[in-house]
PDB file of C-alpha atoms in Angstrom:
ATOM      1  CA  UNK A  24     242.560 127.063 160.108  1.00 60.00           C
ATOM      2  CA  UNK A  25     239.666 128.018 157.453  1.00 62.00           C
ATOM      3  CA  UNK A  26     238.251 125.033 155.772  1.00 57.00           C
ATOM      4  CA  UNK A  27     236.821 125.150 152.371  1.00 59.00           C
ATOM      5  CA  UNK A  28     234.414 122.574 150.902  1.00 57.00           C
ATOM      6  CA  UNK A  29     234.828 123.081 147.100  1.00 55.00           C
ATOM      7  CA  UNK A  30     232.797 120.105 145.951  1.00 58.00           C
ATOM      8  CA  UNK A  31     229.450 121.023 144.492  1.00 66.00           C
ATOM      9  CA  UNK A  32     227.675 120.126 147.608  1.00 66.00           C
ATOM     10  CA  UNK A  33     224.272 121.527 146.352  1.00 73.00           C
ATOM     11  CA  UNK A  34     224.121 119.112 143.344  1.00 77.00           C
ATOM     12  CA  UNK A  35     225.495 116.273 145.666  1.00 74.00           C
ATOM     13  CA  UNK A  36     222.560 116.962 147.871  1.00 76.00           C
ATOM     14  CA  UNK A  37     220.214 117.197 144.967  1.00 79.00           C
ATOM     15  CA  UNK A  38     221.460 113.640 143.386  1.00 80.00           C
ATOM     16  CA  UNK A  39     220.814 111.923 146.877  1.00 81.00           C
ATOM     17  CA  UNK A  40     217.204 113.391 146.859  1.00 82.00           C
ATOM     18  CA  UNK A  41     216.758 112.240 143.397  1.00 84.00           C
ATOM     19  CA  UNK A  42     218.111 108.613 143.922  1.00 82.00           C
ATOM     20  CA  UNK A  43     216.576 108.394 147.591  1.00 86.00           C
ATOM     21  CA  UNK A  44     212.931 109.538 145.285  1.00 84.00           C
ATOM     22  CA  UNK A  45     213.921 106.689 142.600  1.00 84.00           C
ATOM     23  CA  UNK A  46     214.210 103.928 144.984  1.00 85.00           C
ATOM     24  CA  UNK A  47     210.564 105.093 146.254  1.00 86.00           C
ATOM     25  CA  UNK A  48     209.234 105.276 143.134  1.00 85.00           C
ATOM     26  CA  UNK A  49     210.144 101.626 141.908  1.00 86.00           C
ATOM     27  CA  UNK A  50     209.233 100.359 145.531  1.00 88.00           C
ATOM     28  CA  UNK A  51     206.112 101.507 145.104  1.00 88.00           C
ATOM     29  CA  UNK A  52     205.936  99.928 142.031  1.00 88.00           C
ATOM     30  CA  UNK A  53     206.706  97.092 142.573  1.00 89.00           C
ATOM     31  CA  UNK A  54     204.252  96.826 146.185  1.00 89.00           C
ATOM     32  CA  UNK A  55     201.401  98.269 143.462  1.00 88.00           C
ATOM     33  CA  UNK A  56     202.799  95.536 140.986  1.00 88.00           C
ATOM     34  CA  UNK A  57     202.739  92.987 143.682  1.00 90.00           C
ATOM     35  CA  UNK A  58     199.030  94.214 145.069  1.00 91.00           C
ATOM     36  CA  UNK A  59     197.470  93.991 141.263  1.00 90.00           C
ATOM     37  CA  UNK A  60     198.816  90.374 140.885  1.00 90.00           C
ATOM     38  CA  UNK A  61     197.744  89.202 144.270  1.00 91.00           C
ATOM     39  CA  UNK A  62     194.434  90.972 143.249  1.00 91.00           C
ATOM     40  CA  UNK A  63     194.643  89.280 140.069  1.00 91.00           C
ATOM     41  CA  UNK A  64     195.026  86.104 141.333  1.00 91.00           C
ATOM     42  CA  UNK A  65     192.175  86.326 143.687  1.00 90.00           C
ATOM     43  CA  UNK A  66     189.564  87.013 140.884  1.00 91.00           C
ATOM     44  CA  UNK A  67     190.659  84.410 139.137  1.00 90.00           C
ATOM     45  CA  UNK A  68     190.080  82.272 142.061  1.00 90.00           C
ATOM     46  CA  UNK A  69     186.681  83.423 142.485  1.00 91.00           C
ATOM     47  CA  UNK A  70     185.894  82.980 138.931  1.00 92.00           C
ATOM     48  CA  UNK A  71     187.255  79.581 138.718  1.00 89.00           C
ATOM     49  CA  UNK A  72     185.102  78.461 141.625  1.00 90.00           C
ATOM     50  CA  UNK A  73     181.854  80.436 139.988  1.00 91.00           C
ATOM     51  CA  UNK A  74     182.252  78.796 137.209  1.00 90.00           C
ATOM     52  CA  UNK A  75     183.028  74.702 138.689  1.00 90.00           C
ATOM     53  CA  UNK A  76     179.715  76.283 140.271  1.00 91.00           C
ATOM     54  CA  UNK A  77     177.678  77.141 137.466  1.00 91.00           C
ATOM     55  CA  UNK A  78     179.173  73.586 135.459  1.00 91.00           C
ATOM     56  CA  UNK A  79     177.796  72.164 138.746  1.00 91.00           C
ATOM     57  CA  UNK A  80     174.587  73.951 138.720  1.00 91.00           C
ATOM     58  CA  UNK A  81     174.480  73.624 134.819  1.00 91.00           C
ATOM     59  CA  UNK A  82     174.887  69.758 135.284  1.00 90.00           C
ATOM     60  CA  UNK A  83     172.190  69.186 137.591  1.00 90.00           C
ATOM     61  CA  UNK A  84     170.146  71.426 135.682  1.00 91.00           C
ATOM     62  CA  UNK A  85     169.946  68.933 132.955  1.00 89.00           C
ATOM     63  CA  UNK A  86     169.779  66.074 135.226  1.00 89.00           C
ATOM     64  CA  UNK A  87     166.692  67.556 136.623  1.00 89.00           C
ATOM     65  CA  UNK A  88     165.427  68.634 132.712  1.00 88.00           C
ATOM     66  CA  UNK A  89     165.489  64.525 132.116  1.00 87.00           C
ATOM     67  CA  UNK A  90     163.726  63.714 135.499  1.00 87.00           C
ATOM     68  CA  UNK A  91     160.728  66.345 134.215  1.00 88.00           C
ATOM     69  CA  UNK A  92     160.473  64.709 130.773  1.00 87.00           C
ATOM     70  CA  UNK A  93     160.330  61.117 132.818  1.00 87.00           C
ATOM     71  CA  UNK A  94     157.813  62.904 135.333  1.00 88.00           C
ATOM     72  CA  UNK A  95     156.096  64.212 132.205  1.00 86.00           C
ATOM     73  CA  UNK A  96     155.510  61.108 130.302  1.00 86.00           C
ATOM     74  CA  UNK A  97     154.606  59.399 132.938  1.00 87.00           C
ATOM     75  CA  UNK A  98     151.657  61.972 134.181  1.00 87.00           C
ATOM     76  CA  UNK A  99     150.746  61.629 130.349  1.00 86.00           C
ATOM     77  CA  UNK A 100     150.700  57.496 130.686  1.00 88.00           C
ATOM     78  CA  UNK A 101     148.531  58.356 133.796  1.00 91.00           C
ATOM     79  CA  UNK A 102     146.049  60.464 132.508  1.00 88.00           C
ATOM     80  CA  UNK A 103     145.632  57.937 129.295  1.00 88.00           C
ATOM     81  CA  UNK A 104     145.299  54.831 131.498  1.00 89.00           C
ATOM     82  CA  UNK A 105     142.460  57.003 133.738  1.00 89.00           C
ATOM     83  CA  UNK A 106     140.427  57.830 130.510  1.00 87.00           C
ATOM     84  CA  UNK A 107     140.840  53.875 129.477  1.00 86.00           C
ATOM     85  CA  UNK A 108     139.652  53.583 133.237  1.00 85.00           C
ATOM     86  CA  UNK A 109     137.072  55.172 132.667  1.00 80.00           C
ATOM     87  CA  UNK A 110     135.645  54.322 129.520  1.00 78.00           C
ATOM     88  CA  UNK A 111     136.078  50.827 130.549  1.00 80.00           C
ATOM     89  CA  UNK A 112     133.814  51.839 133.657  1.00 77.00           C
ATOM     90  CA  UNK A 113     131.499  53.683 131.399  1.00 72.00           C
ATOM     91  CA  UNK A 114     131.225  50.890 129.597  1.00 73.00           C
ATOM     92  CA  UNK A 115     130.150  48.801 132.367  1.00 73.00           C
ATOM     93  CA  UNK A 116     128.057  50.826 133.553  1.00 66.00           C
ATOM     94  CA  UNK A 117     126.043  51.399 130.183  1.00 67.00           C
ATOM     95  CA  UNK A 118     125.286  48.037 130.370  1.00 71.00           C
ATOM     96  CA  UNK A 119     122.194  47.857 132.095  1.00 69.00           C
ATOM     97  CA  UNK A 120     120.920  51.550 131.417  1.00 73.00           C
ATOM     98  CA  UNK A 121     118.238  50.564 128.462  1.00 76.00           C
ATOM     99  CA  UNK A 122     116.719  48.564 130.859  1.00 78.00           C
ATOM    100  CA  UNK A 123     117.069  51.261 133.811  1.00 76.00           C
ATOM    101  CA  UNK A 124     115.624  53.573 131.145  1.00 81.00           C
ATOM    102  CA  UNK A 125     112.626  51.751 129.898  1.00 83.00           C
ATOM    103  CA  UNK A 126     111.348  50.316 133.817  1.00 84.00           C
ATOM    104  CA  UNK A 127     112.088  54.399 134.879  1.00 83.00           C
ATOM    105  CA  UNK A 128     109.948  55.342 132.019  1.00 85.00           C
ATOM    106  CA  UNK A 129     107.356  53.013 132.727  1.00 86.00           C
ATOM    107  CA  UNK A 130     107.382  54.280 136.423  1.00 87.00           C
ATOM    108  CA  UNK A 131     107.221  57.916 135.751  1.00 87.00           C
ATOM    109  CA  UNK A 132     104.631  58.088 133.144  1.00 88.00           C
ATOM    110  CA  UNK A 133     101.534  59.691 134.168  1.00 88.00           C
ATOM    111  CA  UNK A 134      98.372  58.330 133.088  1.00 87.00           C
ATOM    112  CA  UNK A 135      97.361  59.628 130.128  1.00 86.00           C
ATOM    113  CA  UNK A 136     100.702  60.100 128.456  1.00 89.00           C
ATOM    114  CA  UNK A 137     102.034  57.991 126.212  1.00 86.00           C
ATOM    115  CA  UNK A 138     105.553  57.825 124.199  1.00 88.00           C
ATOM    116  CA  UNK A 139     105.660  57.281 120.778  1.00 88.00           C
ATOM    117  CA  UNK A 140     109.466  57.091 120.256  1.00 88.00           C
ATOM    118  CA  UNK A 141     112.524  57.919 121.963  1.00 85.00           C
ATOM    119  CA  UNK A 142     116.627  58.663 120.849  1.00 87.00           C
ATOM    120  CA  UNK A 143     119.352  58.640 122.532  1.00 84.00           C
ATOM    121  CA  UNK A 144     122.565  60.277 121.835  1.00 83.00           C
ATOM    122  CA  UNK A 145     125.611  59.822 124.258  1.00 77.00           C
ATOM    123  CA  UNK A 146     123.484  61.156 127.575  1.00 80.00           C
ATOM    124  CA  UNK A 147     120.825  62.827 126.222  1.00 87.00           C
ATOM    125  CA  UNK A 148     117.451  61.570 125.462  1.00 87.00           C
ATOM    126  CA  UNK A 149     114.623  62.865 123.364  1.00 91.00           C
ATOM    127  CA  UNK A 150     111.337  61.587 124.278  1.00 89.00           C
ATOM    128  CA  UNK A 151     108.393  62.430 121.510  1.00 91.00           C
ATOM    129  CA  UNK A 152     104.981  61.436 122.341  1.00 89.00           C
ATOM    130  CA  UNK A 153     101.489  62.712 123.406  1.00 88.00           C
ATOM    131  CA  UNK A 154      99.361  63.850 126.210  1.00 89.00           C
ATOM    132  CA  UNK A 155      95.587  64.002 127.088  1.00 86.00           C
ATOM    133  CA  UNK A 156      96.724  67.852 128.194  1.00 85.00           C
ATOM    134  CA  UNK A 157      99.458  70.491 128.847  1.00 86.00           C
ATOM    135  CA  UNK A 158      99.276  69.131 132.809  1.00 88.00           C
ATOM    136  CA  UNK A 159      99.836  65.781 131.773  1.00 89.00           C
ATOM    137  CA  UNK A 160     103.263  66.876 130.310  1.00 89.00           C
ATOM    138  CA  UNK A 161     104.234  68.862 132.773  1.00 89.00           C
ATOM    139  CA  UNK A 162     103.924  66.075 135.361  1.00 90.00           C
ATOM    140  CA  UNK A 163     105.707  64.129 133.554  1.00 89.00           C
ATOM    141  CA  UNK A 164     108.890  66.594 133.502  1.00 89.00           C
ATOM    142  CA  UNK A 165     108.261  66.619 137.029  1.00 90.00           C
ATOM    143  CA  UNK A 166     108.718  63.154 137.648  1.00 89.00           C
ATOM    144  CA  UNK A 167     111.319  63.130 135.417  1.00 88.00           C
ATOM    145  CA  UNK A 168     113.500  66.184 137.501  1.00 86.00           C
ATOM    146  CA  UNK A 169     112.972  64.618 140.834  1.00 86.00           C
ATOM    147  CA  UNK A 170     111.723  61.365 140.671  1.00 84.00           C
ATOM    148  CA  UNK A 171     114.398  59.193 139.432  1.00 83.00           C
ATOM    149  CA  UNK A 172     118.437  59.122 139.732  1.00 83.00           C
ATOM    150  CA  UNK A 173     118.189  58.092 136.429  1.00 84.00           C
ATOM    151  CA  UNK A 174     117.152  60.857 135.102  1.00 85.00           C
ATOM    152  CA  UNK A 175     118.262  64.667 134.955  1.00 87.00           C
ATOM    153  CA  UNK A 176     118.086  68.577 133.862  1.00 89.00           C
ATOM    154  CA  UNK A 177     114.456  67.571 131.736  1.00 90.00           C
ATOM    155  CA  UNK A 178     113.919  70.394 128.787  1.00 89.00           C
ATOM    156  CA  UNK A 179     110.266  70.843 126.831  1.00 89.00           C
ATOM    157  CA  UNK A 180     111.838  71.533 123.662  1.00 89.00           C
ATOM    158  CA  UNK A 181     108.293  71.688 121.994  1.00 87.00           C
ATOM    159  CA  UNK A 182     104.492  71.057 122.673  1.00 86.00           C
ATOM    160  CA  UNK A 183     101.636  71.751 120.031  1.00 86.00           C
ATOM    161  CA  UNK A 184      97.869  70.882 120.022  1.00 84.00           C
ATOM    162  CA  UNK A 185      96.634  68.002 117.558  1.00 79.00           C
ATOM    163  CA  UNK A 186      94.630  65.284 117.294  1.00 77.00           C
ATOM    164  CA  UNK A 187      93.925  61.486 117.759  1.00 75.00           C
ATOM    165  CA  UNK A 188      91.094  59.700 116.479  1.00 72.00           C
ATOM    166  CA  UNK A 189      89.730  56.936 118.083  1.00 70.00           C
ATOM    167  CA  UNK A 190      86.941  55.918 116.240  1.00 71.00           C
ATOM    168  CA  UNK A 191      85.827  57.566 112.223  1.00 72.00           C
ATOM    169  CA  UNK A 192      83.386  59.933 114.317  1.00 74.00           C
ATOM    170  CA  UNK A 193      85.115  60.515 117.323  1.00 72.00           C
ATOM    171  CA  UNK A 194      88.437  62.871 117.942  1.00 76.00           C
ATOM    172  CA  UNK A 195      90.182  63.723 120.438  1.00 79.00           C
ATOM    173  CA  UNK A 196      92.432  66.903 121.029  1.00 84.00           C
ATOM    174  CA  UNK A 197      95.939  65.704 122.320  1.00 84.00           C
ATOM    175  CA  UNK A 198      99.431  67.521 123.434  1.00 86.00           C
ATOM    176  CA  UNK A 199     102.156  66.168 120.700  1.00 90.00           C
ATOM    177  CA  UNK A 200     105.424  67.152 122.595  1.00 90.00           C
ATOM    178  CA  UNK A 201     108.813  66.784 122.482  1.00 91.00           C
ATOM    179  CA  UNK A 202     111.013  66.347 125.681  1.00 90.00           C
ATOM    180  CA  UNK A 203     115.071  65.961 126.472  1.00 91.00           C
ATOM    181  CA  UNK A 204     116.458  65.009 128.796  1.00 90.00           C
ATOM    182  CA  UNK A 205     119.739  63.674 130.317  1.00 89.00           C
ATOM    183  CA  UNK A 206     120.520  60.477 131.607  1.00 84.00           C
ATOM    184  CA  UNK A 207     122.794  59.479 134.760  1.00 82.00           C
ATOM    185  CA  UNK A 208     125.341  57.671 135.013  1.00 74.00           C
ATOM    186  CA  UNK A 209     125.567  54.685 137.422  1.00 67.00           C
ATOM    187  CA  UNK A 210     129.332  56.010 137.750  1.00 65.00           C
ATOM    188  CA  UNK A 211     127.964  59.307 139.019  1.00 65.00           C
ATOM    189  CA  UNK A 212     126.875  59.610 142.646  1.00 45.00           C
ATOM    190  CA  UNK A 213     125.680  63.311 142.730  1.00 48.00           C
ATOM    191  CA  UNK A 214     122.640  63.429 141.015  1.00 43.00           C
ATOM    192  CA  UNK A 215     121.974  66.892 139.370  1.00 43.00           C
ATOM    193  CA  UNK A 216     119.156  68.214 140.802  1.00 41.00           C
ATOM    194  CA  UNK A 217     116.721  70.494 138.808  1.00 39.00           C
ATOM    195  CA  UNK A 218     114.849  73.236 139.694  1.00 39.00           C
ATOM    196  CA  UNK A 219     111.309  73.345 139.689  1.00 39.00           C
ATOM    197  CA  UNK A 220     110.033  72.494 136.424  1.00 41.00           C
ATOM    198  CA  UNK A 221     107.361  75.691 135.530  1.00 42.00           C
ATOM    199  CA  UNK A 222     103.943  74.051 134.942  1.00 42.00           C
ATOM    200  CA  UNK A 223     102.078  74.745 131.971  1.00 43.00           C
ATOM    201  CA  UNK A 224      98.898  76.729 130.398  1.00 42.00           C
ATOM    202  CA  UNK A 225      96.363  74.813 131.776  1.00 40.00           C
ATOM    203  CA  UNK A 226      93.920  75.542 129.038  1.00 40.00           C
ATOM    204  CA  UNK A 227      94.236  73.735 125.734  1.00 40.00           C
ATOM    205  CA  UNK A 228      97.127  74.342 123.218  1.00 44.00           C
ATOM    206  CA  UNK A 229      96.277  75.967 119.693  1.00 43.00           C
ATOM    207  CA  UNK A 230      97.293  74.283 116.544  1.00 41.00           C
ATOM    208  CA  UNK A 231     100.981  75.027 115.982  1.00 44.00           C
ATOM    209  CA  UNK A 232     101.430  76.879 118.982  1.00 44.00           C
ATOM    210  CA  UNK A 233     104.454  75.534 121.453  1.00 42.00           C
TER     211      UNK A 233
END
């Protein structure tokens, strides 16, 4: 006996491949679906915990921003108390330098120089007086260079020839000069040292000539 399939097998066929494609399609779907929300959710893990991080960082950030200012004020309290320190020991010190400047003075002055008044401003000390000559004076900034820790960096700021009378008929050609120098310290261990002070014309000095 002959059988005959009369159903439309052909579209049957094609309906099962569609359907059996359709049930692929959606799983896939929903995996992908599935795979982007697990996905999801781990990023917004990791951004949660970066940013409790950064809060965390952020917080001890300005913790640490408060300790500096502290840290800062109190270097700026330190520095202030050193300069009162310091002034205080300045002070102390300064005491007794007029009279460590006038016995020095009296020490180092050659014969035949004489001072007829001195200033002082802060450290430094301008000397004006007179000398029988130019060697005179320039034994004197000698002495005053390396001859006393009370004294340091001595400068001729100015020499010129004059006069001094000593009697109505008798003159005398002197050195007028003018010297600065810088006093020490007591504070100050190191004593600057100077170099050698350049000696001077031996011959005479003209009128208004340094």
């Amino acid at each position: 006996m002959i059988l005959i399939n009369l159903l439309p097998h052909r579209e049957l066929a094609r309906k099962r491949r569609q359907d059996i494609f359709n049930r692929g399609l959606g799983l896939a779907a929903l995996l992908g679906g599935v795979v982007a929300a697990l996905v999801f959710v781990a990023f917004q893990a990791q951004i949660s915990a970066q940013q409790e991080k950064n809060q965390l960082l952020q917080t001890e950030i300005t913790r640490f921003d408060a300790q500096i200012k502290d840290i800062a004020s109190l270097q700026t309290e330190i520095t202030s108390l050193r300069a009162r320190q310091q002034a205080v020991e300045d002070l102390q010190a300064d005491r007794n330098l007029p009279v460590y400047l006038l016995t020095e003075l009296v020490r180092l002055l050659p014969e035949g120089v004489f001072i007829a008044s001195l200033r002082q401003d802060a450290q430094a000390l301008t000397l004006l007086g007179m000398a029988q000559s130019n060697e005179r004076v320039s034994e004197l900034l000698r002495n005053l260079g390396n001859q006393s820790p009370w004294f340091a960096r001595p400068e001729l700021v100015e020499i010129v020839a004059g006069t001094l009378a000593l009697s109505p008929r008798e003159q005398r050609r002197v050195a007028n000069f003018t010297i600065r120098v810088r006093l020490v310290r007591a504070s100050e261990t190191d004593k600057p040292k100077t170099a050698g002070v350049p000696a001077l014309p031996v011959s005479a000095p003209r009128p208004g000539q340094p």
